[in-house]
Coordinates of C-alpha atoms in Angstrom, one line a residue:
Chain A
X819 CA -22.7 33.5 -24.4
X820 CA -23.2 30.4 -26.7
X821 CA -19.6 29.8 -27.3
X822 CA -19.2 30.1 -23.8
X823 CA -21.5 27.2 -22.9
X824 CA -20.6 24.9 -25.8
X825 CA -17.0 25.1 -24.1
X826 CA -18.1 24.2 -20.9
X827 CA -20.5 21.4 -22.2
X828 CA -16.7 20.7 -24.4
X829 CA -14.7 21.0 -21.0
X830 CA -16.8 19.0 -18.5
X831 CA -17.2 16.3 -21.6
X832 CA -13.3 16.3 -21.4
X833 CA -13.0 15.7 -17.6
X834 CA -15.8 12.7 -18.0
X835 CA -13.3 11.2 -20.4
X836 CA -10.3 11.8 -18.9
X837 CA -12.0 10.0 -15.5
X838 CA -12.7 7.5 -17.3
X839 CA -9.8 6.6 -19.6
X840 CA -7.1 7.8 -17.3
X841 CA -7.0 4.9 -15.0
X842 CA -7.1 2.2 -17.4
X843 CA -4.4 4.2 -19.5
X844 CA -2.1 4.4 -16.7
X845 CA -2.0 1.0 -15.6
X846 CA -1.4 -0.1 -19.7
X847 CA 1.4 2.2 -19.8
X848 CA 2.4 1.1 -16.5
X849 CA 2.4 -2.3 -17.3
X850 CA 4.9 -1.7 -20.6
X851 CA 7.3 0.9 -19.6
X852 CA 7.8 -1.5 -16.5
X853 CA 7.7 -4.9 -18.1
X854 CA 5.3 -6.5 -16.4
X855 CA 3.9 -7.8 -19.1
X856 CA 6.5 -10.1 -20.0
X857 CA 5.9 -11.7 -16.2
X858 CA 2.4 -13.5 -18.2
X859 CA 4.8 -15.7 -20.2
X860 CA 7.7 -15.9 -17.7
X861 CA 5.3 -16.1 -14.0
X862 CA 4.6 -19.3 -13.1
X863 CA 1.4 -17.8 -10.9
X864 CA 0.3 -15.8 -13.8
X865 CA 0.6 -18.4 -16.5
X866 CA -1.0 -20.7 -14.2
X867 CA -4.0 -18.1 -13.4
X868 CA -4.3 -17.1 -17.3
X869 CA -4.9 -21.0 -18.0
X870 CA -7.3 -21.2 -15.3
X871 CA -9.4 -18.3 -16.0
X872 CA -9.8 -19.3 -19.7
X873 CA -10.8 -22.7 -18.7
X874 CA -13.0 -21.5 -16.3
X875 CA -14.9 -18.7 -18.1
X876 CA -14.9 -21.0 -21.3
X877 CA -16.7 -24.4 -19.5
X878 CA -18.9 -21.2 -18.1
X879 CA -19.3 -20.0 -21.4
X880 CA -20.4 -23.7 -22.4
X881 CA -22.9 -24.3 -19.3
X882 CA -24.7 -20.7 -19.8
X883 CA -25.3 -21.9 -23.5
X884 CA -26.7 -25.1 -23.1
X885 CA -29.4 -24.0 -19.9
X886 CA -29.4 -20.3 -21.2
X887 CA -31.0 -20.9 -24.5
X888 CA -34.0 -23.1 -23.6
X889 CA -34.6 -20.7 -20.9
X890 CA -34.3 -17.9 -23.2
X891 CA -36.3 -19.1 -26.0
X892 CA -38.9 -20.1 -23.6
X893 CA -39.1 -16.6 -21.7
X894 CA -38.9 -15.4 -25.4
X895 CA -42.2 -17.1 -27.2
X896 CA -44.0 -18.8 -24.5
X897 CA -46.6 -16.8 -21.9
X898 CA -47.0 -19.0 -18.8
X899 CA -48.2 -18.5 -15.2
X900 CA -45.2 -17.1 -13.0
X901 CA -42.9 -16.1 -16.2
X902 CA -42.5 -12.3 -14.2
X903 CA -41.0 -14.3 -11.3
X904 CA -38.6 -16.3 -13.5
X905 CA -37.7 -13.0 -15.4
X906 CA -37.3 -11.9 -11.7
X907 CA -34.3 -14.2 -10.8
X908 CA -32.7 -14.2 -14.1
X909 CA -32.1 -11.0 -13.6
X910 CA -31.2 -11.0 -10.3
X911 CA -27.6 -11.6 -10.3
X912 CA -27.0 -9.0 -12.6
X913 CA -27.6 -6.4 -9.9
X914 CA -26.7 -8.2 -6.9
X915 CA -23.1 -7.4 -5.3
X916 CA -20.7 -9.9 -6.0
X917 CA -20.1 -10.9 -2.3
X918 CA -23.7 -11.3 -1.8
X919 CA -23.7 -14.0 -4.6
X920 CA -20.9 -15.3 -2.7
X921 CA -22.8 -15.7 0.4
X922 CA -25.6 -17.2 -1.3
X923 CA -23.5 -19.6 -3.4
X924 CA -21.8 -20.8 -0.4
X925 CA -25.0 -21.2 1.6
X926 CA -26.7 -23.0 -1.5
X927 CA -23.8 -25.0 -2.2
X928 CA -21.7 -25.4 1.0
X929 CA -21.1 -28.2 2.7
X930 CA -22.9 -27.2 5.3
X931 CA -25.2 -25.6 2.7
X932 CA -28.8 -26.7 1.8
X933 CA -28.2 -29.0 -1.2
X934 CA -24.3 -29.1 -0.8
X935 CA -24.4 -32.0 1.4
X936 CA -26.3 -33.6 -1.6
X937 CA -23.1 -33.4 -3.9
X938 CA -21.1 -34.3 -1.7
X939 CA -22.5 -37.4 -0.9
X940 CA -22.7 -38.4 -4.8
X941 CA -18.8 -37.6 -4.5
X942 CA -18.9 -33.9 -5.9
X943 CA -17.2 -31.7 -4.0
X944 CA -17.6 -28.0 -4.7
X945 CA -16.6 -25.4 -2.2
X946 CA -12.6 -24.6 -2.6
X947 CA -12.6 -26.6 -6.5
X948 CA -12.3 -25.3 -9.5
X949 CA -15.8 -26.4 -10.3
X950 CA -17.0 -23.7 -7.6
X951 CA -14.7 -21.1 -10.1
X952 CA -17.4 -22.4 -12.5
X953 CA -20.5 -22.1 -10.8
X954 CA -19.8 -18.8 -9.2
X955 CA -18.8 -17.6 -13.4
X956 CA -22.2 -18.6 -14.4
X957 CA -24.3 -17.8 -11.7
X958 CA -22.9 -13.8 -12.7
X959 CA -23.0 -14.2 -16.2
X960 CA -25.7 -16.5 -17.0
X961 CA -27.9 -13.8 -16.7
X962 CA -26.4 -11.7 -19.1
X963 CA -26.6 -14.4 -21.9
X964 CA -30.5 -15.0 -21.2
X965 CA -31.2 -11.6 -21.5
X966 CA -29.8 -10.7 -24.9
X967 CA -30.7 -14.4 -26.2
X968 CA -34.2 -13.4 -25.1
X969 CA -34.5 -10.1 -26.9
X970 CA -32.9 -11.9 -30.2
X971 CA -35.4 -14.9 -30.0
X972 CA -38.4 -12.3 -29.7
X973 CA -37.7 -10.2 -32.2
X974 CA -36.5 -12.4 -35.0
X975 CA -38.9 -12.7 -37.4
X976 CA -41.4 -15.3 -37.2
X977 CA -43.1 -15.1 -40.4
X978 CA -39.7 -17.0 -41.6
X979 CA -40.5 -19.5 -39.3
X980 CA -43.6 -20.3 -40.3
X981 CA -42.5 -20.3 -43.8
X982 CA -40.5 -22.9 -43.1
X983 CA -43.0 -24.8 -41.1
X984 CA -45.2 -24.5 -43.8
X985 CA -42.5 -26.6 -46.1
X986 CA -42.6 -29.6 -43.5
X987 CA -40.1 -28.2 -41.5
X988 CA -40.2 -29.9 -37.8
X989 CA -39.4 -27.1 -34.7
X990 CA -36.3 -28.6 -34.0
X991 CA -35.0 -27.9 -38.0
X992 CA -36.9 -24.4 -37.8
X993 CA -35.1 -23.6 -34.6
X994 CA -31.8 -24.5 -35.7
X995 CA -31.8 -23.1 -39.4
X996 CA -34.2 -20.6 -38.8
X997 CA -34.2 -19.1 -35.8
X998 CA -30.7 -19.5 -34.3
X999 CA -29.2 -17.6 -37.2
X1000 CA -31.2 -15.0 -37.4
X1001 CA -31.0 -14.3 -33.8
X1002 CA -27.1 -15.1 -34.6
X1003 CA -25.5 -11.5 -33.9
X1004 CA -27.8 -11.3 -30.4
X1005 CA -26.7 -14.5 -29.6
X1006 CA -22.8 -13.8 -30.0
X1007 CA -22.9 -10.5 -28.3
X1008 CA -24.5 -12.1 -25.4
X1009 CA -22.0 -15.0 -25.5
X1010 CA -19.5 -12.5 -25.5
X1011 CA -20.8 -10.0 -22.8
X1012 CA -21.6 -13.4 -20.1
X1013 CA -18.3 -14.3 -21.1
X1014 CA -16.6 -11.0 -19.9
X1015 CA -18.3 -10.8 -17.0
X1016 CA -17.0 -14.3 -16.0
X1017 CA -13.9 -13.9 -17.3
X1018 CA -13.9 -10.4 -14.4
X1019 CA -15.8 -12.3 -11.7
X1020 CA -13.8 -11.6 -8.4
X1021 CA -15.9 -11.4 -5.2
X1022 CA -18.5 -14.4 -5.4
X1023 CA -15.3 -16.7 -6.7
X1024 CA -13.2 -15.5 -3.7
X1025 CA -15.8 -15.9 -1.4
X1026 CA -17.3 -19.2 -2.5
X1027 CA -14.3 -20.9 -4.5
X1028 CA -11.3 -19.6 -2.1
X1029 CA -8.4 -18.5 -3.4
X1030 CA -5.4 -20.8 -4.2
X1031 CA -3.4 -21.1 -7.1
X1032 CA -3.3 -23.4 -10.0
X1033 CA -7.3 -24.6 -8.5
X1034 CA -9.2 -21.3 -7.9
X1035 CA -7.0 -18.4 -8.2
X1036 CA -8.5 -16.6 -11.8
X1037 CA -6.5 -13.3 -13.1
X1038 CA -8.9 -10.9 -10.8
X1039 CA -7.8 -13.0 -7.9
X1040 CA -4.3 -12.9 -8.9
X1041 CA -4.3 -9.2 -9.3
X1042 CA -5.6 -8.7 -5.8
X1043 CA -3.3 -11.3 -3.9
X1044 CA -0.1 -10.4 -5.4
X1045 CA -1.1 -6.7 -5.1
X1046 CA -1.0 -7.1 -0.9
X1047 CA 1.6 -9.7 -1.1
X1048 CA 5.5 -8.5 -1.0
X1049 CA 7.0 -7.8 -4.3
X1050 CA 4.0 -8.7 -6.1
X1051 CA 3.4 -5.6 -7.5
X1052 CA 4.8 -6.5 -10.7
X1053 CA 2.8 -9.8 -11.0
X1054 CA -0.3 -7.9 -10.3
X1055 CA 0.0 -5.5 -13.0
X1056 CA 1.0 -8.0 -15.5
X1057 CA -2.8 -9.5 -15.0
X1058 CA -4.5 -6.4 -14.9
X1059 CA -3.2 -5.7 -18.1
X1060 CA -4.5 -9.0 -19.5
X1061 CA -7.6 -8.4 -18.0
X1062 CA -7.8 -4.8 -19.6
X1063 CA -6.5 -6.1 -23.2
X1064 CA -9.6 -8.9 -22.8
X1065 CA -12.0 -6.4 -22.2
X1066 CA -10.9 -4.4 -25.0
X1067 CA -11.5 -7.1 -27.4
X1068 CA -14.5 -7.5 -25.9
X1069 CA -15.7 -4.4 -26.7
X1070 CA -14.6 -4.4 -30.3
X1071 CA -16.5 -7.7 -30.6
X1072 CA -19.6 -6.2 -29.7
X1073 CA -19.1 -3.3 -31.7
X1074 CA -18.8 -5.6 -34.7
X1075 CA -21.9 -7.6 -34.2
X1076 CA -24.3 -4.8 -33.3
X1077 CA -22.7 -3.3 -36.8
X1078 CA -23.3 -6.4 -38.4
X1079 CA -26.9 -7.1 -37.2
X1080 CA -27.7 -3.7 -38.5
X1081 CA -26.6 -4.2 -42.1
X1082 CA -27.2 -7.7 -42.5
Chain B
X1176 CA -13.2 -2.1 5.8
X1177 CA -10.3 1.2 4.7
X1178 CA -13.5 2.7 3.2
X1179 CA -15.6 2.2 6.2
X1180 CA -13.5 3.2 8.4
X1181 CA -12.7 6.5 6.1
X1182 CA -16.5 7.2 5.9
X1183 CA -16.8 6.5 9.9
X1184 CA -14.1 9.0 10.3
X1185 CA -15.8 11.4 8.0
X1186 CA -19.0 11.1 9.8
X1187 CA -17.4 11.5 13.1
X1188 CA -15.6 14.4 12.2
X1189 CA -18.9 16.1 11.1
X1190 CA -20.5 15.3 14.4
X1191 CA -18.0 16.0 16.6
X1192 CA -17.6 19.8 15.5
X1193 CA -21.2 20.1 17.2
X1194 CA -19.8 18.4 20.2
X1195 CA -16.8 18.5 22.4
X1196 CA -13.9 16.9 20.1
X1197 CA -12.0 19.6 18.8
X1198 CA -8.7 17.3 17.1
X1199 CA -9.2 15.3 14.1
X1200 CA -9.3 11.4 14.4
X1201 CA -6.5 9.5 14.1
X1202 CA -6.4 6.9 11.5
X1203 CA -5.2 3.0 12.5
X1204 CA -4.7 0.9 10.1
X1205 CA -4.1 -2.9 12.1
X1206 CA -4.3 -6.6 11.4
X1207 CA -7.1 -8.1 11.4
X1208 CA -6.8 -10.3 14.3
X1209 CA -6.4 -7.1 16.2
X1210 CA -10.2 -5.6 15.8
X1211 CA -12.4 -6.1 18.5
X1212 CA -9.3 -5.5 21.1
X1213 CA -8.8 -2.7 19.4
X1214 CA -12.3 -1.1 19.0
X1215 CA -12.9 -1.4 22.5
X1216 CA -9.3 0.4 23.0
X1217 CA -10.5 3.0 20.6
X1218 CA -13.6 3.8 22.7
X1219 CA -11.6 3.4 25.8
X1220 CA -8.9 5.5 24.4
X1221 CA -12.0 8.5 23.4
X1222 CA -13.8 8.0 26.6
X1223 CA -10.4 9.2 28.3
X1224 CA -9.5 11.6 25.9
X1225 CA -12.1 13.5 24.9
X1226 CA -10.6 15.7 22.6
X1227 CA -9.1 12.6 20.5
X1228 CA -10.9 10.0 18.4
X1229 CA -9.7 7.1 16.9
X1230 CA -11.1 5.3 13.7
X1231 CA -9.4 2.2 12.4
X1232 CA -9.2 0.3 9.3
X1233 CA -8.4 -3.9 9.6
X1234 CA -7.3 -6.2 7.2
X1235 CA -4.2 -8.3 6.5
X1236 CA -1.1 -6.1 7.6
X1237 CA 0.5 -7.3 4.5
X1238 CA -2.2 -5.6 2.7
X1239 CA -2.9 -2.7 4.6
X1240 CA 1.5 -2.2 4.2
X1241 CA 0.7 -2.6 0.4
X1242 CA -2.3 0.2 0.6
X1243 CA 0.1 2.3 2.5
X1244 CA 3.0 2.1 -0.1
X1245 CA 0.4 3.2 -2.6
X1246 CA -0.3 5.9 -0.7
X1247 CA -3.4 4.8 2.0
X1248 CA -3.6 7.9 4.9
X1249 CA -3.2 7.1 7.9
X1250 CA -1.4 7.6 11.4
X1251 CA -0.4 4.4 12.7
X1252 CA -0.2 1.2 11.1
X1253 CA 0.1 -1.9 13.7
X1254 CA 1.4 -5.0 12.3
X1255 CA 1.1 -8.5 13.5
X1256 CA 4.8 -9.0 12.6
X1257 CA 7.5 -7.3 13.0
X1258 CA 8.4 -7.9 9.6
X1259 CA 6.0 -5.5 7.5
X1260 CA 6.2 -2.6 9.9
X1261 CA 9.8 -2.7 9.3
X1262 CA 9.3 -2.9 5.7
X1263 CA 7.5 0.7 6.0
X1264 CA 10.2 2.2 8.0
X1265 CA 13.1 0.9 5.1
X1266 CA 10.5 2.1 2.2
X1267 CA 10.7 5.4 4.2
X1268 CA 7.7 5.2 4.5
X1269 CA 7.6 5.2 8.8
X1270 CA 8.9 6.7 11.6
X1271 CA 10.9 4.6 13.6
X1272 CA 11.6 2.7 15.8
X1273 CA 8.9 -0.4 15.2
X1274 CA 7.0 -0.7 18.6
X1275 CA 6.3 -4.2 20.1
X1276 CA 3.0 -3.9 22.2
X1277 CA 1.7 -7.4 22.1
X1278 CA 1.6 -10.9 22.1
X1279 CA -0.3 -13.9 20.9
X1280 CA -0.2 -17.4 20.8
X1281 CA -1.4 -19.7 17.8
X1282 CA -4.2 -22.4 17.9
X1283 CA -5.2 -25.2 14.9
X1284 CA -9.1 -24.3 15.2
X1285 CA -11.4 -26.8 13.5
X1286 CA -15.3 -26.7 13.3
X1287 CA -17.4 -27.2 16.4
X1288 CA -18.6 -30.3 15.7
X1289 CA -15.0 -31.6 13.8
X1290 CA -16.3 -33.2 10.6
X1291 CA -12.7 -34.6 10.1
X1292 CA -12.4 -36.1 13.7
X1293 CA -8.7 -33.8 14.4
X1294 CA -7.4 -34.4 17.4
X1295 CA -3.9 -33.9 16.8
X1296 CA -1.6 -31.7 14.9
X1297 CA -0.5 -35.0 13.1
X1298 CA -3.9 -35.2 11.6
X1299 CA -3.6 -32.3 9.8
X1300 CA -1.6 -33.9 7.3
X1301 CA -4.0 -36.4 6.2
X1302 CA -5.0 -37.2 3.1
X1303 CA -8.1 -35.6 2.3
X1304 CA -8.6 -32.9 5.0
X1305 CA -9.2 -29.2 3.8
X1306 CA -6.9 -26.9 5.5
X1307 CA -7.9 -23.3 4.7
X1308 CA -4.7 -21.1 5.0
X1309 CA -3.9 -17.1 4.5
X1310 CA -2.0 -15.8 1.4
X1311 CA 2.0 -15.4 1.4
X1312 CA 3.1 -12.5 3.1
X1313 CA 0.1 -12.7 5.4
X1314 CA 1.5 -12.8 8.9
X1315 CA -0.2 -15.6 10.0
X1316 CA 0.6 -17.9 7.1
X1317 CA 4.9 -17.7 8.4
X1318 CA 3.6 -17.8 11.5
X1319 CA 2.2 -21.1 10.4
X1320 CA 4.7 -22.3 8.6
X1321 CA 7.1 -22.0 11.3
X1322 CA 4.4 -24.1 13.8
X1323 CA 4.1 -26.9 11.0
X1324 CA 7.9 -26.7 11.0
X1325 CA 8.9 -27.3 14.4
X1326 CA 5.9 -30.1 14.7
X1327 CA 7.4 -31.9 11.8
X1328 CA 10.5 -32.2 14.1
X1329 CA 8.5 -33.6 16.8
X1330 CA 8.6 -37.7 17.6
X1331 CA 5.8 -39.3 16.3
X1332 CA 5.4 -36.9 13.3
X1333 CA 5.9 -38.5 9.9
X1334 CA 8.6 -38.1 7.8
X1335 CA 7.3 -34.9 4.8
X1336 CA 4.8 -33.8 7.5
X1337 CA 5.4 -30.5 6.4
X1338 CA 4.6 -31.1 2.7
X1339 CA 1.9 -33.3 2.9
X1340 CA 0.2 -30.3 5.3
X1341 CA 0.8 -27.7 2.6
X1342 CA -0.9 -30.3 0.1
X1343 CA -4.1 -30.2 2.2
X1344 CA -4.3 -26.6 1.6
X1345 CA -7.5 -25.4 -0.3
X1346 CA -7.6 -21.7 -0.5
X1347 CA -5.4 -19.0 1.0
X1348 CA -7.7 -16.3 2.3
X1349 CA -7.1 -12.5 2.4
X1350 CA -6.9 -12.5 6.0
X1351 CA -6.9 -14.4 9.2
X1352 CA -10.3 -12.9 9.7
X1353 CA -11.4 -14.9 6.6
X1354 CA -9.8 -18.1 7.7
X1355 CA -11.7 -18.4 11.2
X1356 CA -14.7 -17.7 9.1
X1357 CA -14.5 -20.5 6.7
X1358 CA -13.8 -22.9 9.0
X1359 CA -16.3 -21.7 11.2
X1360 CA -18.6 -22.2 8.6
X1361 CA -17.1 -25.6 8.5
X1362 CA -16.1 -25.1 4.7
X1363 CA -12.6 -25.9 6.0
X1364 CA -11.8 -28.9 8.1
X1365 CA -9.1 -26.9 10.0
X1366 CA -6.9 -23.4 10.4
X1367 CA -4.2 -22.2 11.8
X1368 CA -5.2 -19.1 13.4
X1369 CA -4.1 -16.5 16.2
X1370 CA -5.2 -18.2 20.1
X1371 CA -7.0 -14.6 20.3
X1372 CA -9.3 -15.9 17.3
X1373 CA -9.9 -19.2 18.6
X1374 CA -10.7 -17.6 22.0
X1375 CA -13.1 -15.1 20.1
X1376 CA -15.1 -17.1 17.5
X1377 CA -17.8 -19.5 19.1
X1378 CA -17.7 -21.3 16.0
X1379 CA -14.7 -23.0 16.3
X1380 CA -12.6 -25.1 18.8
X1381 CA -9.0 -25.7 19.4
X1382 CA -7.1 -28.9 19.0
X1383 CA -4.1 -28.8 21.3
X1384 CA -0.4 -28.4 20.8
X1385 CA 2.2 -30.0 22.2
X1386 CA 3.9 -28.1 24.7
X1387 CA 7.0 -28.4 23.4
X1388 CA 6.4 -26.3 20.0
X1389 CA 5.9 -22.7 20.9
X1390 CA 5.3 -20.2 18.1
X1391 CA 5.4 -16.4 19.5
X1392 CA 3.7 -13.7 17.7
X1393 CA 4.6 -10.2 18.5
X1394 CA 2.5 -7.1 17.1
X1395 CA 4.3 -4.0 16.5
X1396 CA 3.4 -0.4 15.4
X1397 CA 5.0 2.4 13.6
X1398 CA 4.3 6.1 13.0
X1399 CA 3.4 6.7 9.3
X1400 CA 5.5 9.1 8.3
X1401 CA 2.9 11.2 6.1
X1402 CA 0.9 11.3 9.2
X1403 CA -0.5 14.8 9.8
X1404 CA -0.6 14.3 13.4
X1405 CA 2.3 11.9 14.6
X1406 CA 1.8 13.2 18.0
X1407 CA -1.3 11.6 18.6
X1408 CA -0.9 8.5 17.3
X1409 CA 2.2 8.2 19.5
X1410 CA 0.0 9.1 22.2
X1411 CA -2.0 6.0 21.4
X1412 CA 0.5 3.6 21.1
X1413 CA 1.6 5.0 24.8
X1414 CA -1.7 3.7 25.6
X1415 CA -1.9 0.6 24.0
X1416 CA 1.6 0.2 26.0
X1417 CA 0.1 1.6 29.2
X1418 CA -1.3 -0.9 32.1
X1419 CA -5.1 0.1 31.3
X1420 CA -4.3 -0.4 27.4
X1421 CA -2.6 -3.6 28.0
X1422 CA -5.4 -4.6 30.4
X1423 CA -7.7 -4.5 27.6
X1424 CA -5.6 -6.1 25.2
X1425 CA -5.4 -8.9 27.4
X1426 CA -9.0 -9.2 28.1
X1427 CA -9.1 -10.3 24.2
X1428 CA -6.2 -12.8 25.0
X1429 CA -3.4 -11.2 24.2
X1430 CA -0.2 -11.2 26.1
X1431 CA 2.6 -8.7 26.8
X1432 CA 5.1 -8.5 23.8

């Protein structure tokens, strides 16, 4: 009767898996047995949509660190009136649907939108630009960065700190020799997980940034156009696969740091 | 809107064993500039046939062709081209022949209060204005093509009209759906849409075309061949051809193919 149940607990284990490797399997194996692969060197729309995405997630990448950290170390160390609320929003977007951060981007940001007209009339036009790729990237992935730089910031230790501040060190030189590295392997796993998730961003982009090639179109988008449009197929696998090959070094990467941070 | 329309058809199907409907709905999967003349042809089509339901689905037909290639079900699949319900009947994938049962007419739409002053065609092309356009293979973006083509021949039009059009383009949408949308919202300066649209969306006005340039669209319909039931979807499409179907159809603004 025990054997019995250990090979169902074994069996339904096996289906879970299977769920949830099959699909991504298939489409790899897809991908090489057909060719498609090749098509991200040869494509002109997939080159072009590989160089966008990776400029987009990386300036992303770039604007979540230099707003994410203060933010982060201030959620982290400082108790103030109304921190809950701010907690609140950062980690909004992270359960929000995508489209609904697309509506709210556009209605934020539009030009019809309630600062948009501001930008615009300083000459910075955002709706349909690649700079809207950028805002909609962070606005998804910020989040994630806060919340593990957070967690790193408040549990690094800060007897260290103080140490150092006890040599004549000035916050500034105890934040950035002190406390930055040894919040180091939180800090790189959530680079690496905001940059994922804006590196996979798909409905806020093609809601709020459109969807044209070369300016807005990023690898989700591509997968999704050339999927409906004729012939496409190929071109639509040949992303997907990128896509899956990026999030499977992602994965590793976090796997290394958590490992890291354990034994350093 | 596949999945909605598969979860409305699973809900109806749960309600109507406690009621009169006895046959399963049928499954339509149509462009997108076809939806509110065909939900009220759906309920008209029920109301007379009480034993039949109809659920739909709407997007681009090039991408509800796609979802049927990979396998979508469904029982009729009405294009706004001819061109992508042919495609299903060479992929074997439909029953011919492809259908014709209506017409429609394009319009250039712009925002109700015209942030980029259009007024003609011509302005289109300048510098600066954001055109928001559908994808490739979209119907309505050859549709387009083919208007900004026979306009470039026109007197008074300049000389690489049609590339300095296609240069204003800022995002290609899913759908034309999504195009009256944005440029409703007045993200977009202007769109080429169906006349149906511009005659639909309150948002929006119409710049006029000359006379002389005519673009005529023409929706057509096939049987999906995996259909369980081709027998009432054909029944459908007899009504959609019928004088009460096309009535409604032309209610929406849509002519006779």
């Amino acid at each position: 009767m025990r054997h019995l149940r250990a090979s169902g607990l074994w069996l339904v284990a096996a289906i879970a898996t299977a769920l949830l490797a099959l699909p991504v399997l298939v489409l790899v194996g897809r991908a090489s047995i057909e060719g498609s692969l090749g098509l991200t060197v040869t494509s002109r729309v997939v080159i072009d949509a590989l160089a966008l995405s990776l400029v987009t997630s990386g300036a992303s990448l770039v604007v979540t660190v230099c707003i994410g950290t203060p933010l982060a170390y201030l959620l982290a160390r400082r108790r103030f009136r109304g921190s809950w609320l701010v907690e609140g929003f950062v980690d909004l977007p992270i359960v929000l649907p995508p489209s609904v951060a697309g509506l709210a981007l556009l209605f934020a940001f539009g030009r019809r939108g309630a600062i948009g007209p501001a930008f615009e009339a300083v000459g910075i036009e955002i709706p349909f630009t690649t700079l809207a790729v950028v805002v909609a990237q962070t606005f998804v992935s910020a989040p994630l960065f806060v919340r593990a730089a957070r967690a790193g910031f408040r549990d690094t230790n800060r007897d260290l700190e103080d140490a150092a501040r006890a040599d004549g060190a000035g916050e500034w030189a105890v934040f950035r020799s002190v406390t930055v590295p040894l919040a180091n392997a939180a800090l790189a796993a959530g680079l690496v997980l905001a940059w994922a998730r804006a590196l996979g961003e798909f409905g806020a982009t093609i809601m709020f940034a459109g969807n044209l090639e070369g300016r807005t179109q990023t690898l989700p988008l591509l997968v999704y156009s050339e999927f409906q449009s004729i012939d496409g197929l190929g071109r639509s696998t040949a992303a997907a696969a990128v896509l899956v090959l990026a999030a499977l070094a992602v994965l590793v990467a976090v796997r290394a740091l958590r490992w890291r941070s354990l034994f350093a | 809107m596949v999945v909605a329309a598969v979860s409305t058809a699973c809900s109806q199907g749960s309600n109507g064993s406690a009621s009169i409907t006895q046959g399963r709905p049928i499954t339509v999967l149509a462009a997108s500039s076809l939806q509110a003349a065909f939900t009220a042809a759906g309920n008209a089509y029920a109301a007379a046939h009480p034993d039949s339901t109809v659920t739909f689905g709407f997007d681009a037909s090039s991408g509800l062709r796609a979802k049927l290639e990979e396998g979508a079900a469904a029982d009729l699949f009405a294009s706004a081209d001819v061109a992508n319900a042919q495609r299903l009947i060479v992929d074997g994938l439909a029953i011919g022949p492809v259908r014709p049962f209506a017409g429609n007419g394009l319009a250039i739409v712009v925002p109700r209060d015209n942030p980029a002053h259009i007024e003609t065609p011509a302005d289109l092309a300048r510098p600066g204005v954001r055109l928001v356009s559908a994808g490739d293979g979209v119907p309505i973006t050859s549709y387009a093509t083919q208007l900004i083509d026979d306009l470039a021949g026109q007197v008074g039009y300049p000389p690489g009209y049609a590339a300095l059009v296609a240069a204003n383009v800022v995002s290609r949408e899913d759908n034309v759906a999504a195009v009256v949308a944005k440029v409703g919202l007045g993200e977009g300066d202007a769109g080429i849409v169906y006349g149906t649209d511009a005659q639909a969306s309150s948002r929006v006005k119409r710049i006029p075309i000359p006379a002389a340039v005519k673009v005529s669209v023409t929706y057509a319909a096939v049987v999906v061949k995996s259909s369980r039931q081709p027998e009432a979807a054909r029944a459908f499409l007899s009504f959609l051809a019928s004088s009460p179907g096309q009535a409604i159809l032309a209610r929406y603004g849509f002519v006779t193919p």
